XYZ file of C-alpha atoms in Angstrom:
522
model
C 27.697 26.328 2.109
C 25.047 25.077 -0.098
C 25.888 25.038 -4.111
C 24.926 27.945 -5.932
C 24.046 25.788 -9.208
C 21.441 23.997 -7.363
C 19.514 26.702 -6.364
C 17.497 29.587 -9.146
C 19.997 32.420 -8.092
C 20.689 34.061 -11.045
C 24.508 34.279 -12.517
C 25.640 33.726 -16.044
C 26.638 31.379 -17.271
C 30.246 29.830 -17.961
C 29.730 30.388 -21.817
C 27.498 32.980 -22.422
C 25.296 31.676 -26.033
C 25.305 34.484 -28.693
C 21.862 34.324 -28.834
C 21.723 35.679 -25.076
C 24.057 37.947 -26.269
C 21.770 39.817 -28.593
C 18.130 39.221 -26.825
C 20.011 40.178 -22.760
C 22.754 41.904 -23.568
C 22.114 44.645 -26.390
C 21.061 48.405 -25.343
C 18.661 49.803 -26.683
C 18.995 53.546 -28.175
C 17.239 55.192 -25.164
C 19.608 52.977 -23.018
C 22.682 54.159 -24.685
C 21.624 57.667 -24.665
C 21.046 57.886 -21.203
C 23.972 56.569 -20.593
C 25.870 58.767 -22.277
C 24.111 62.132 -20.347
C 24.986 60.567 -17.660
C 28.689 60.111 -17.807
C 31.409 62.090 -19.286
C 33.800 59.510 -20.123
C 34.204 56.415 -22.570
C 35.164 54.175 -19.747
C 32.263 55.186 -17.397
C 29.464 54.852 -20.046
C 30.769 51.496 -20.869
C 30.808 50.430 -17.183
C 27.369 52.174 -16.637
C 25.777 50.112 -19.380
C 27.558 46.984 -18.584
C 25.954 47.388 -14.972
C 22.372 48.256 -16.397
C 22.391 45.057 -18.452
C 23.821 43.191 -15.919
C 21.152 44.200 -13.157
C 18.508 43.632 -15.927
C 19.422 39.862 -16.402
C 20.405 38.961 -12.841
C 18.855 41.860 -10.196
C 21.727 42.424 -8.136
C 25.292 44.260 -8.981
C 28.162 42.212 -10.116
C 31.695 43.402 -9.518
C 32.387 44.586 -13.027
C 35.787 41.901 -12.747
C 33.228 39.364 -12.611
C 30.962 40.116 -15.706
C 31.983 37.877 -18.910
C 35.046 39.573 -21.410
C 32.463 38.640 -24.130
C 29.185 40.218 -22.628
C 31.922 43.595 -22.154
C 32.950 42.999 -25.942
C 29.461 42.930 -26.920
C 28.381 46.254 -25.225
C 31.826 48.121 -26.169
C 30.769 47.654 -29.826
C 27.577 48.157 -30.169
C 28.489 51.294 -28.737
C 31.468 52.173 -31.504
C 33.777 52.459 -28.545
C 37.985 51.801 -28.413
C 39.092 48.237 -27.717
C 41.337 49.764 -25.414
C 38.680 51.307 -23.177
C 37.995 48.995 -20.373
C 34.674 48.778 -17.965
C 35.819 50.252 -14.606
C 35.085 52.531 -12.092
C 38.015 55.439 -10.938
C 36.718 55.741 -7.407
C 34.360 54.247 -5.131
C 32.341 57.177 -5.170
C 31.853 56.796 -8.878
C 30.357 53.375 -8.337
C 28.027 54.386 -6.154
C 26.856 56.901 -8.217
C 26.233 54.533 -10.907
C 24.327 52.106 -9.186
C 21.986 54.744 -7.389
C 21.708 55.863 -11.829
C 20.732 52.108 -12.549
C 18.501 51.655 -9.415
C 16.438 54.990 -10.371
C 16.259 54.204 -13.780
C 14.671 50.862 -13.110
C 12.339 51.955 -10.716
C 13.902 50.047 -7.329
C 14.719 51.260 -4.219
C 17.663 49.828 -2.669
C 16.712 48.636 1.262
C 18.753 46.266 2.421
C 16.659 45.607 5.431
C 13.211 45.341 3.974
C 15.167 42.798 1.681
C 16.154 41.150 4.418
C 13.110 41.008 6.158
C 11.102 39.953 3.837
C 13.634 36.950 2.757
C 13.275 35.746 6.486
C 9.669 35.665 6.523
C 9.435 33.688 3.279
C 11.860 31.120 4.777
C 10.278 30.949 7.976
C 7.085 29.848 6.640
C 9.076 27.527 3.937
C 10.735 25.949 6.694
C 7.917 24.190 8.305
C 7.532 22.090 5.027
C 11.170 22.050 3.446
C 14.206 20.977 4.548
C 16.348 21.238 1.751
C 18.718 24.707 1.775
C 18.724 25.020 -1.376
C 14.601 25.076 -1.887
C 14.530 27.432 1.403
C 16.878 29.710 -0.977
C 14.534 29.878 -3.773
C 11.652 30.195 -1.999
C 13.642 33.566 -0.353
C 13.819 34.033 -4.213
C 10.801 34.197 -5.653
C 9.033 36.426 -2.430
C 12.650 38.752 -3.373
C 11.615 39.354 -7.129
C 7.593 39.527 -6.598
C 8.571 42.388 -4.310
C 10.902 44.164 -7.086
C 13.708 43.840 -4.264
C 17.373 43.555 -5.018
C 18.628 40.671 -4.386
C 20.948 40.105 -1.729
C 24.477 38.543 -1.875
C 24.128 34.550 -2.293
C 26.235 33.612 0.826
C 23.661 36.170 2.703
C 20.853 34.251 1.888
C 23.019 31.152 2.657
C 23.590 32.322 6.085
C 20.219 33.242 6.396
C 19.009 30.367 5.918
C 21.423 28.115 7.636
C 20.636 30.178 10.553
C 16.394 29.673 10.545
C 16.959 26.565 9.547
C 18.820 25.482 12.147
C 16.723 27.082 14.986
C 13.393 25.464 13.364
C 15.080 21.641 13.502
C 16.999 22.297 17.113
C 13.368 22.961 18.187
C 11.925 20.153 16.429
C 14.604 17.624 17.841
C 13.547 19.083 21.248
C 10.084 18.222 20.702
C 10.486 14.647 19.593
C 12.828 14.352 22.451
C 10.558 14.564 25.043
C 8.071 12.495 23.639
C 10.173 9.331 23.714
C 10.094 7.645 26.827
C 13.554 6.205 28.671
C 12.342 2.473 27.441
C 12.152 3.523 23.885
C 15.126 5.722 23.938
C 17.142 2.589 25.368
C 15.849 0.086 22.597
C 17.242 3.002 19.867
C 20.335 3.107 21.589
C 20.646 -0.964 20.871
C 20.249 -0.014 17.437
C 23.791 1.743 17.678
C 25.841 -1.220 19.384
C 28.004 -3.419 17.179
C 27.903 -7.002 16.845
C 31.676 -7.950 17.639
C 31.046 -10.993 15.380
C 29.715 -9.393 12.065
C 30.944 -5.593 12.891
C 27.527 -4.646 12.124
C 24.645 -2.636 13.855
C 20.645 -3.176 13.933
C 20.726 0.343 12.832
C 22.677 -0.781 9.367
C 20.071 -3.817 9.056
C 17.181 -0.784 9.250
C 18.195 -0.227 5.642
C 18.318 -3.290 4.042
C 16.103 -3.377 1.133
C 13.448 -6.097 0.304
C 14.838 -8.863 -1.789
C 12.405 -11.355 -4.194
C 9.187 -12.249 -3.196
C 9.866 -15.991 -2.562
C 7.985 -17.391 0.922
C 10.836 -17.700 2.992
C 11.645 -13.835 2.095
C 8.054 -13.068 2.533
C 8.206 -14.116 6.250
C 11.799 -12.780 6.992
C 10.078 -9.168 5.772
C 7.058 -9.831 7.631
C 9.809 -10.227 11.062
C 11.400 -7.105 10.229
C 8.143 -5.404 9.613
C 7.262 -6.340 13.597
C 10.470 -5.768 15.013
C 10.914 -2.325 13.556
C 6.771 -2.141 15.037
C 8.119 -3.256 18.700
C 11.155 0.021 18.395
C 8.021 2.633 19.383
C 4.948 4.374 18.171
C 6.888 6.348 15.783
C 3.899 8.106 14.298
C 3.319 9.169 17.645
C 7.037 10.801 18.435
C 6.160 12.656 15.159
C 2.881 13.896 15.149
C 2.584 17.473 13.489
C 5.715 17.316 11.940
C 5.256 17.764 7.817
C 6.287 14.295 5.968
C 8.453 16.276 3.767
C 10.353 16.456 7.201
C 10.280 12.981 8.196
C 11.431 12.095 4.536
C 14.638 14.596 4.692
C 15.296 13.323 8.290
C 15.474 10.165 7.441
C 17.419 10.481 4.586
C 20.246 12.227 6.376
C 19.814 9.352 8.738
C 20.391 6.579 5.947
C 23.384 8.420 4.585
C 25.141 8.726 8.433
C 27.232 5.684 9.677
C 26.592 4.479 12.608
C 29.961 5.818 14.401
C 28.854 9.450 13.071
C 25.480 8.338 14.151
C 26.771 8.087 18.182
C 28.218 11.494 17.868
C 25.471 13.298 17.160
C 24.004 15.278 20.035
C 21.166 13.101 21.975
C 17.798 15.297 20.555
C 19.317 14.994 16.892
C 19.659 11.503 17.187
C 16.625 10.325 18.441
C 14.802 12.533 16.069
C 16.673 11.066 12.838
C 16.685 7.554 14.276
C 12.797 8.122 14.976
C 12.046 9.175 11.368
C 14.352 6.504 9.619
C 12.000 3.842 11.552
C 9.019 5.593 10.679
C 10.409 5.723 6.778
C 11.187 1.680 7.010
C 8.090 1.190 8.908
C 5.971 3.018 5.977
C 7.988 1.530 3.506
C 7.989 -2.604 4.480
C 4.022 -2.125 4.928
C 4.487 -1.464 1.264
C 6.888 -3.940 0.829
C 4.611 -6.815 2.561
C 1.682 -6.011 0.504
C 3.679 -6.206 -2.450
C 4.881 -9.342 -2.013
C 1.752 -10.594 -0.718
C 0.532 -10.025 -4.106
C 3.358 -11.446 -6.186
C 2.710 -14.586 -3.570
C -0.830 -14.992 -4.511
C -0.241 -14.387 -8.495
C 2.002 -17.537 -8.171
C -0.576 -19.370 -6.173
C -3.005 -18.987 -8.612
C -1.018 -19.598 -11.662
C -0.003 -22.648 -10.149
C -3.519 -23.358 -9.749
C -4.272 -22.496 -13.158
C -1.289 -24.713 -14.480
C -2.640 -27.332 -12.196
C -6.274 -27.273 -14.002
C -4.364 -27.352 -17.088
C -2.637 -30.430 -16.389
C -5.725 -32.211 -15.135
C -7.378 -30.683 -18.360
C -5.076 -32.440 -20.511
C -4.838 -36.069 -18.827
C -8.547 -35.985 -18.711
C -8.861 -34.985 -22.257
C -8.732 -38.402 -23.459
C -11.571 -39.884 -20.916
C -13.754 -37.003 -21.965
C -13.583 -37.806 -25.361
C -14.323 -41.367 -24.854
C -17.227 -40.131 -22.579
C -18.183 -38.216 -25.870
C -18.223 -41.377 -27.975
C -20.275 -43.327 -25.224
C -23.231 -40.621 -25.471
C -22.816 -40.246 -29.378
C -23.223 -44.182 -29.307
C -26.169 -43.948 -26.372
C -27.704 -41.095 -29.366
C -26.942 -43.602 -32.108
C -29.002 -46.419 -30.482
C -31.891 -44.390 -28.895
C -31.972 -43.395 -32.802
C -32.238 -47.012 -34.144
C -34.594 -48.001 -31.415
C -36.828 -45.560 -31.873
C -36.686 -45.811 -35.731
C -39.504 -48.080 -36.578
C -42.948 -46.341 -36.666
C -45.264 -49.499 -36.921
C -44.002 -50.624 -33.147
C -46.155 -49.604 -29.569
C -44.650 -48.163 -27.499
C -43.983 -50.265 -24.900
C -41.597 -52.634 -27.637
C -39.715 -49.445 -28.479
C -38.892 -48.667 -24.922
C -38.076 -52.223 -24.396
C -35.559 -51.820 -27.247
C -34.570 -48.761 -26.841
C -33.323 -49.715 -22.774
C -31.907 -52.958 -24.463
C -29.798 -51.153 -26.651
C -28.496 -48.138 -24.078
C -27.867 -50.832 -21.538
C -25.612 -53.147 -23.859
C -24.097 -49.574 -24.974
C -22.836 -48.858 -21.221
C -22.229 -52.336 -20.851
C -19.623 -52.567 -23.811
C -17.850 -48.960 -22.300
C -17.013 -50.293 -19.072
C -20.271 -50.242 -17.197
C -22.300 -47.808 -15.272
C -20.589 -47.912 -12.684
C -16.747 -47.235 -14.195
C -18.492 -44.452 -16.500
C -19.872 -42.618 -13.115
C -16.128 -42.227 -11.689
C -15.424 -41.372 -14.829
C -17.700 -38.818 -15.451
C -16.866 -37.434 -11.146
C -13.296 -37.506 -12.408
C -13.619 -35.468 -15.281
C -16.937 -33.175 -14.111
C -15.236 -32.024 -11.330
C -12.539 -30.115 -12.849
C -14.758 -28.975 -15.825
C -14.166 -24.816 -17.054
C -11.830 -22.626 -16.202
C -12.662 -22.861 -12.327
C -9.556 -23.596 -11.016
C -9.609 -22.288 -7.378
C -10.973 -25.585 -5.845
C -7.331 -26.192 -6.676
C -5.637 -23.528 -4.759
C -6.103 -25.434 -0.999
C -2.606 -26.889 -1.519
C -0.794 -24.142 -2.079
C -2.166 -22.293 0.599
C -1.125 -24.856 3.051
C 2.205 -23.703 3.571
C 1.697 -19.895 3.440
C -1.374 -19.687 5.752
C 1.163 -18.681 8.888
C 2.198 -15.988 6.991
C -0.663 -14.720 5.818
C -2.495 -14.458 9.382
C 0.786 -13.042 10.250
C 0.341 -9.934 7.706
C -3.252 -9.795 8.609
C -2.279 -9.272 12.181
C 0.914 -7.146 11.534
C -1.181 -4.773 9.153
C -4.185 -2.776 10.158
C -6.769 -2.073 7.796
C -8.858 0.643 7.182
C -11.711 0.518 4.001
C -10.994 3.272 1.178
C -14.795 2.952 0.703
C -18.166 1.845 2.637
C -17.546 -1.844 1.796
C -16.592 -3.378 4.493
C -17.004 -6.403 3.688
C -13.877 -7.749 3.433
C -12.754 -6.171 6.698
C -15.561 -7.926 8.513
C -14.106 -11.093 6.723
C -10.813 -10.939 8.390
C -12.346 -10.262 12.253
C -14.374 -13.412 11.140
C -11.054 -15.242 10.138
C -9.082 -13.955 13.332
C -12.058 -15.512 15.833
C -11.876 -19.105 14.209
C -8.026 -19.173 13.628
C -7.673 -21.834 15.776
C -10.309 -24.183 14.892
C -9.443 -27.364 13.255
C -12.779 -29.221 12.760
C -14.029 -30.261 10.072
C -16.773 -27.199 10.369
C -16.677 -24.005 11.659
C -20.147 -21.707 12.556
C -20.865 -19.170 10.356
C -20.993 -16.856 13.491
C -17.987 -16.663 16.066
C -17.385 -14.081 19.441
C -14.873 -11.866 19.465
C -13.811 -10.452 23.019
C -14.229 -12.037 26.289
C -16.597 -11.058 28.961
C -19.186 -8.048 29.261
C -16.657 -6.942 25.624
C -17.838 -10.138 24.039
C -19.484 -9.057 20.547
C -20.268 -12.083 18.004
C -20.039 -11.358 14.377
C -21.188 -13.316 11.588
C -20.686 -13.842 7.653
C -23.341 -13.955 5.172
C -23.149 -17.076 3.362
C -23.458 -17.290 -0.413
C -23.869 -20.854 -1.317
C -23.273 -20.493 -5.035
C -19.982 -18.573 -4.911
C -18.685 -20.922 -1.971
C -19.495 -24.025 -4.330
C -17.187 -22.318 -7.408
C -14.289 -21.929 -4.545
C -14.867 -25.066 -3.115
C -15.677 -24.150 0.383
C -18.420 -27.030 1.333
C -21.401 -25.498 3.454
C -24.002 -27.771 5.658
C -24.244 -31.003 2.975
C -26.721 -33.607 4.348
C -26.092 -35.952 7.115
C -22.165 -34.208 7.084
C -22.288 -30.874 9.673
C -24.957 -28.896 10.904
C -27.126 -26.432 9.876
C -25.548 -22.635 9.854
C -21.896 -24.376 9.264
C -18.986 -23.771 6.758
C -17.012 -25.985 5.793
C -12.975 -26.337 5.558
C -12.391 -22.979 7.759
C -8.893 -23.170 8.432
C -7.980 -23.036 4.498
C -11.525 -22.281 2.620
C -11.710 -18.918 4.191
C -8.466 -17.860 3.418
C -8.648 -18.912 0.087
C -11.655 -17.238 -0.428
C -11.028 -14.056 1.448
C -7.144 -13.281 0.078
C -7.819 -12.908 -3.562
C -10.314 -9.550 -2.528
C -7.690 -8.364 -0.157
C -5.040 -9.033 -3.095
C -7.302 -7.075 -5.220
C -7.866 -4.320 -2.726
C -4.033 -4.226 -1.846
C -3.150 -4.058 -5.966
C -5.559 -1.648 -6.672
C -3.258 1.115 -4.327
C 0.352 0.606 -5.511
C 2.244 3.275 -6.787
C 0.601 5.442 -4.047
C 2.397 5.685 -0.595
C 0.348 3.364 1.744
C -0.240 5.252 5.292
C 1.506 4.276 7.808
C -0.923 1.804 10.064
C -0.352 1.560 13.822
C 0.443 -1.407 15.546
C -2.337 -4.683 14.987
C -5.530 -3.188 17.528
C -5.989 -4.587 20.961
C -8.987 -7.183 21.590
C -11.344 -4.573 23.422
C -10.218 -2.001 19.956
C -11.803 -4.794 17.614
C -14.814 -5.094 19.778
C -15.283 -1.230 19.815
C -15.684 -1.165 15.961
C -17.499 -4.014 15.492
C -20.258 -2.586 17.955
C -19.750 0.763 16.295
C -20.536 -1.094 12.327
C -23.065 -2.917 13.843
């Protein structure tokens, strides 16, 4: 039976406030003087306006046992009556009576089946959406009072609902049923087994939560994510059922063991097991992309703490590079000083001078590699820096690109069309890579291509066609360059959507699906 405290049906409470007392629970003069044409007796206009109050505040009829001593006390003297005379009926008759007195006063007819019906039609439509008895009860609530009904007993809308309930889920575990073919029903049924070793199931290992976003974690989720992708189309088993559904299926699923699991008649099973995948399916997509993104804040701090590093052990070359110009300044000054000189003797003494000047710092040809040393990691451009820390996550990261399937919130598609690009040259390992590559095989053969912007690939890094070094129409350093150009957007774009609910993605498209859209963009 579901609690009564967690649903709105109204009662009063265990300690009734004085300030109820007054604003619910005082008569007012017409009150009292109705009451008292009514009746002939103390104790029947005390137990008439007890009832009247009572049905004000909570809309049904309390046994008069059950209404607070103090809410009694409270009526008794405001109307100057006898402690001694108690709120009670003599007969049954007399009860009636009174309640039929109440009922006209307030304007309601009692009809216990219109009450009924219309508390049955309220739940039915509730219970496509809600699962929870005790929302299904207040929504039978609400539809109750709007109508100026009086309310039925609670365990009658318990029943009630229990009942609908039960006959809307029974047909919904029917229809997921049958959509789950023997293979798939087999696999769930491996979920169940025990491993004689560790006394544990696959099915308790469905609800093992994420743990920190270190690499090795980051590929053990990634594995989980796939296997719980391989159980079955789960999206499919529960197409047109509301996610509210899902959810509260799969939470009754997470709270059952796995030996109360087995005992659960076939339909039920399959359905909970089916929407506890689909719940951990949803939920490590989020998890993935989460921890993608932790992954590639520490990559690029660590390429940021890398720049700083070089920043400071070059510090002390560029300020003796500084000192060399200031002195190249200092003598171009002198040389050109004297005014009475032709030209041709100031340029000979002004090269004279800036020549013994680079001699004396090391040469020209030290103060080059110094100058490459120190020029090349000049700014704040640190993600030239970021190749070796890519190295070791770039199986995981194809990984999640093939595990998840995207879909563009907008009409940049841009960074979609970069990952089909990075897919076709995945397994490349020259030196250059096309900027074009075919997707497909055969007549479904589609080629796509990447515009190239030479001055953003330079501040990555990413070399493209340099002279007498690869080809025209070539990028260089495709295996890591790409990636590292292409993750930070799809960090950004994953980022910009948490705290929303990612939709659940089917499995990673088939060959001749990728082709299909890329003809369709094109």
């Amino acid at each position: 039976m579901t609690a009564i405290d967690r649903t709105a049906y109204p009662r009063f409470k265990r300690v009734v406030p004085a300030r109820e007392l007054v604003e619910a629970f005082t008569p007012t003069v017409a009150e009292v003087a109705w009451a008292r044409e009514k009746t002939q007796s103390d104790q029947h206009v005390l137990a008439l306006v007890v009832w009247l109050k009572s049905y004000q505040r909570l809309g049904y009829f309390l046994k008069l046992d059950e209404v607070p001593a103090v809410v009694v006390e409270h009526v008794r003297d405001l109307l100057d009556l006898s402690g001694e005379v108690t709120a009670e009926h003599d007969a049954d008759r007399t009860a009636k009576w009174h309640r039929g007195l109440v009922r006209a006063l307030m304007g309601v007819k009692y009809d216990a089946g219109k009450a009924h019906a219309i508390a049955e039609e309220a739940i039915r439509r509730a219970v496509t959406t809600k699962d929870n008895p005790a929302d299904l009860i207040n929504v039978a609530l609400e539809e109750l009072v709007r109508a100026r009904c009086e309310l039925p007993g609670f365990s009658t809308l318990d029943r009630l609902v229990a009942a609908i309930r039960a006959e809307t889920n029974t047909a919904l575990y029917a229809m997921v049923a049958a959509r789950i073919d023997l293979a798939a029903k087999a696999r769930l049924t491996r979920l169940l087994w025990l491993d004689p070793t560790s006394g544990r199931s696959e099915f308790d290992r469905l609800k093992t939560p994420a743990k920190a976003a270190t690499l090795g974690k980051f590929k053990l989720r990634l594995a989980h994510l796939q296997a719980l992708d391989e159980l079955g189309a789960t999206e499919q088993w529960l197409d047109g059922i509301p996610a509210t559904k899902i959810a509260h299926f799969a939470g009754e699923a997470r709270v059952t063991d796995v030996g109360d699991m087995r005992d659960i008649g076939d339909a039920k099973r399959w359905t909970l097991l089916a929407s506890l995948i689909h719940e951990c399916r949803t939920a490590a997509r989020d998890e993935v992309a989460t921890m993608f993104c932790k992954r590639m804040a520490v990559i690029h701090k660590k390429g940021k703490e890398r720049l700083q590093e070089l920043h400071e052990q070059h510090r002390a070359e560029s300020e003796r590079l500084l000192d060399v110009f200031g002195d190249i300044l200092a003598g171009a000054r002198e040389a050109t000083a004297p005014a009475d000189d032709g030209a041709a003797a100031v340029a000979e003494r002004t090269g004279r001078l800036l020549l013994k000047t680079l001699a004396d710092a090391g040469g020209v040809e030290q103060l080059s590699a110094a100058h490459e040393v120190v020029s090349a990691h000049h700014g704040n451009n640190y993600l030239p820096l970021l190749e070796k820390f890519y190295k070791s996550h770039r199986s995981a990261l194809f990984t999640l690109l093939d595990t998840l399937e995207l879909e563009s919130t907008s009409a940049d598609h841009s960074v979609l069309d970069a990952v089909e690009f990075l897919r076709a040259i995945r397994g490349r390992t020259g030196e250059y890579v096309s900027q074009k590559a075919t997707v497909g095989h055969g007549a479904d053969a589609v080629t796509v291509a990447i515009d190239v912007d030479r001055r953003r690939l330079r501040h990555r890094g990413v070399a493209q066609d340099p002279a007498g070094e690869g080809p025209a129409g070539q990028v260089g350093a495709p295996s890591l360059g790409g990636v590292r150009v292409l993750l930070p957007r799809l960090r950004a774009a994953l980022r910009g959507h948490r705290g929303g609910r990612r939709r659940l993605l089917r499995q990673p498209a088939r060959p001749a699906d990728v082709v299909g859209r890329v003809r369709a963009a094109g």
